[in-house]
Amino acid sequence: MADTVVAREIPSVYEPSLFGTYSKKIGMWLFLMSDSLTFGALLYAYSYGRISTAGWPTPFHSESIVNATVMTAFLLTSSLTMVMAVRASVERNAKAQTLWLLATIACGAGFVILHGMEWSKLIAEGLTLPMFPAVPGHEVSAEFSSVAKSVPQFPSTFFTLTGMHMLHVTLGIVYLGVVALRRKFIPILLALWLIAWLATPSYSPFHYGVHVLLVAAIVISIILWLKPKVYDSSDVEVAGLYWHFVDLVWMFIFPLVYLMSARIL
Amino acid sequence: MVSHDSHAHAAPQGFIRKYIFSLDHKVIGLQYFFLALVAVFAGIFLSLLMRIHLVWPTASLPFFGEIKPETYLSLLTMHGTIMVFFVLTTAPQGGFGNYFLPIQLGAPDMAFPVLNMLSFWTTFLGFLVLVAAFFVTGGAPLHGWTGYAPLSALPSAGPGEGLGADLWIISIAIFCIGALMGALNFITTTLDMRAKGMTLMRMPLTCWAWFVTAILGLLAFGVLLSAGILLLMDRNLGTSFFVPLVTVNGVLTGHKGGSPLLWQHLFWFFGHPEVYIAILPAMGLCSQLLSVFSRKPIFGYRAMVYAILAIGFLGFMVWGHHMFMSGMSPYTAFAFSIMTMGIGVPSAIKTFNWLGTLWGGKIRFSSPMLFAIGFVSLFVVGGISGPFLAQPVLDIYLHETYFVIAHFHLIMGVASIFGIFAATYYWFPKMFGRMMNEPLAKTHFWLTFVGAYAIFMPMHYYGMAGGLRRYSQGTEVGWIHKLAPIQQFITFAAFITIASQFIFVFNLFWSMKKGEKAADNPWEATTLEWTTATPPPHDNFGGITPVVHNGPYEYSVPGAPRDFVMQTDAPVAARH
Ligand code: HEM
Ligand SMILES: [Cu+2]
């Protein structure tokens, strides 16, 4: 199938590999296996907390649910554009490939931005962790702050699960950016980091979280320095695997933390 | 067709690319090896201080001065963490696995050389962060290598539980990331980079062991990583995953609703596979050595492979045996107990096969062989206490005692270390082109072998008599005080055993410079690393890719010109 794009018909000096596929793809599948255990542990912690806590709250009003639904739509669309990018890469249409990748990045960024705004709003309204700084000049909602006080497990698991997922989407955006633009992406990444850092107020968790972008830029520079190379269609396919996986994880998180905590009047 | 050419990379130029940020799996393997060597001496030093303190409680010790109970706990924590993560997980897999897995498979390098380099430097960073915990205010953490909450989750719970504990958790998380990258690389290499003819069932058992170890690592470290993140959040963001409503010195902590048992489940889901991560490579290596030095095929190759797989598989279903004390339902305990004893079956299969391999062999008692036999001995003796601990009723008594210390030190600590020693003596000629000094090696073996038993056997009795683990002193408790001679004996045995490790270090560095020059195949072994030059060239086989015709254990083949047939020799009719 798509593997045929790596068509270099040299007789192999090796034993046939697993499923006749190439190393990078096996590597990505293995990473996804271990990553599903990483998420699995968090989901286990969530279930453990939820089951052992009497009176689990359901504070999410339609506003939150609608917002999360729009986020979901963004992610689903991004999976579609990702498929198109892989297809373009198989057809060796470099321009279309870059455009579809950028479209995927845009959808992913839409997701992260909406999610970030949602977080900030919840934190400001009192659904927060004990050590997140208070947001100055914002009305706290009685309902949210009582949830945070009476069932600390609720905000804890919410922020952990969605935060871990947000981190994965962010890294996915960086990954796709490197595949699409290679070296040229590093200055863009640094600019994004700087803007995001300056644009977020110091009481926001994102003010510190954006440093992930800086770390990513450093790691990418090291990797590209050690192995400067041209990305081929297999890279697009492998990046696609990661991207679809992150989508799939959201399909667990969305019902678990949003829909099952929705206030249905 | 599959392309492998992206794996090849030109030989690097310049010191930094050659020795520091090297992509060559052989250099990276040595980096791991020397990291573990530094770590093991750090760990030994800490254990020495603990042993001295147990016998001379008031003595003032170098660096730490007078040992307070909490200092003792710091020593204990750092000793365990350094040994488990940075020695037993680092040397057998990261060190020797990195160096020899690609060569034994006939590959020019690992599947992902850059990732390989990153995984070493990540691990190295983890080590620095861990050691830094000693130097921050409050010192190193107190919560043991298992990091039990709520102690580990509350910065106010003790002197080392402040910044020191944060560094400990961060170090573990960094280590997890490095280990995950390594595991991914090992598995892909094994699946994707075997030379023509190297079918899975022709792989040396070392490769099987590294392969299964990597699978365990891939599945286990991700869980520990998550657990570590949650623990950090409990400490720094005020969440309550692992902390129930508790007070410290009468002050409410502000946490509520969490469960310390959640930590134990997550930790031991990782922790039990981890003990096999530490020992599987040694099992593979000793299978290899027993065959090489008995000049006989390994007894039951297939059974060995299936036993490794079974151990790996069952290893994920027994973590509850570390939690019998937690008040779990007797039915759950029963299930975990049965499963745990089930692991005894593949372990016994391996042991019988080892003995079967020795049986009737023309045994050569070279130093690697001595350590391999020593490994079998320690594995059996340390393993026997496992089924005792696997009975919930007995374990409730034994759990907090030295009996457990004896169990896991013999089997995980010393047995794996014997694997590392055996690997060093065996592969040193290939890695450095010289032989190690044999009389010194044998002296080292006997002192360490007898010493290890002298240290850990008495701990069984001390534990059964009620001697509690994790306590800095038992001298003021009447019935424990009567056991003080046992503790003294252990400490003296530890002095001698530790001192004899310097023989090893001396031999190692002396032989690098002055050892007798080694031939390409000094042990007359069959696997691929012995077909190439010494030390192996940058791409392992000097531009060619070997073609494999034989299994890895063709010794004393009737009608063959020599008493061994190398994997690349003309095919012999398969016997089995
Ligand atoms: C038949 C084989 C084995 C059985 C039935 C067995 C059983 C057990 C049980 C029940 C415990 C819990 C004791 C307690 O904490 O109260 C234990 C602890 C332990 N075992 Fe084993 N074990 C076996 C083999 C191994 C092997 C092969 C290793 C390592 C290579 C190992 C390493 C450990 C360690 C490190 C601990 C203690 C961890 C701690 O509490 O700090 N065991 N074992
Ligand atoms: Cu265990």
PDB file of C-alpha atoms in Angstrom, chain B residues 314 318 321 334-346 386-388 390-392:
ATOM      1  CA  LEU B 314       3.179 -12.877  33.352  1.00  0.00           C
ATOM      2  CA  VAL B 318       1.542  -9.920  39.407  1.00  0.00           C
ATOM      3  CA  HIS B 321       2.147  -9.198  45.351  1.00  0.00           C
ATOM      4  CA  PHE B 334      -5.271 -14.976  46.141  1.00  0.00           C
ATOM      5  CA  ALA B 335      -5.325 -14.205  42.416  1.00  0.00           C
ATOM      6  CA  PHE B 336      -2.079 -12.276  42.591  1.00  0.00           C
ATOM      7  CA  SER B 337      -0.543 -15.025  44.679  1.00  0.00           C
ATOM      8  CA  ILE B 338      -1.402 -17.752  42.169  1.00  0.00           C
ATOM      9  CA  MET B 339      -0.157 -15.667  39.271  1.00  0.00           C
ATOM     10  CA  THR B 340       3.067 -14.933  41.101  1.00  0.00           C
ATOM     11  CA  MET B 341       3.776 -18.546  41.761  1.00  0.00           C
ATOM     12  CA  GLY B 342       2.963 -19.172  38.122  1.00  0.00           C
ATOM     13  CA  ILE B 343       6.056 -17.169  37.200  1.00  0.00           C
ATOM     14  CA  GLY B 344       8.041 -19.786  39.046  1.00  0.00           C
ATOM     15  CA  VAL B 345       7.255 -22.222  36.229  1.00  0.00           C
ATOM     16  CA  PRO B 346       9.079 -20.500  33.354  1.00  0.00           C
ATOM     17  CA  GLY B 386       9.979 -15.655  46.103  1.00  0.00           C
ATOM     18  CA  PRO B 387       7.283 -18.305  46.458  1.00  0.00           C
ATOM     19  CA  PHE B 388       7.392 -17.796  50.228  1.00  0.00           C
ATOM     20  CA  ALA B 390       4.066 -14.862  47.319  1.00  0.00           C
ATOM     21  CA  GLN B 391       1.863 -16.340  50.061  1.00  0.00           C
ATOM     22  CA  PRO B 392      -0.163 -13.436  51.420  1.00  0.00           C
TER      23      PRO B 392
END
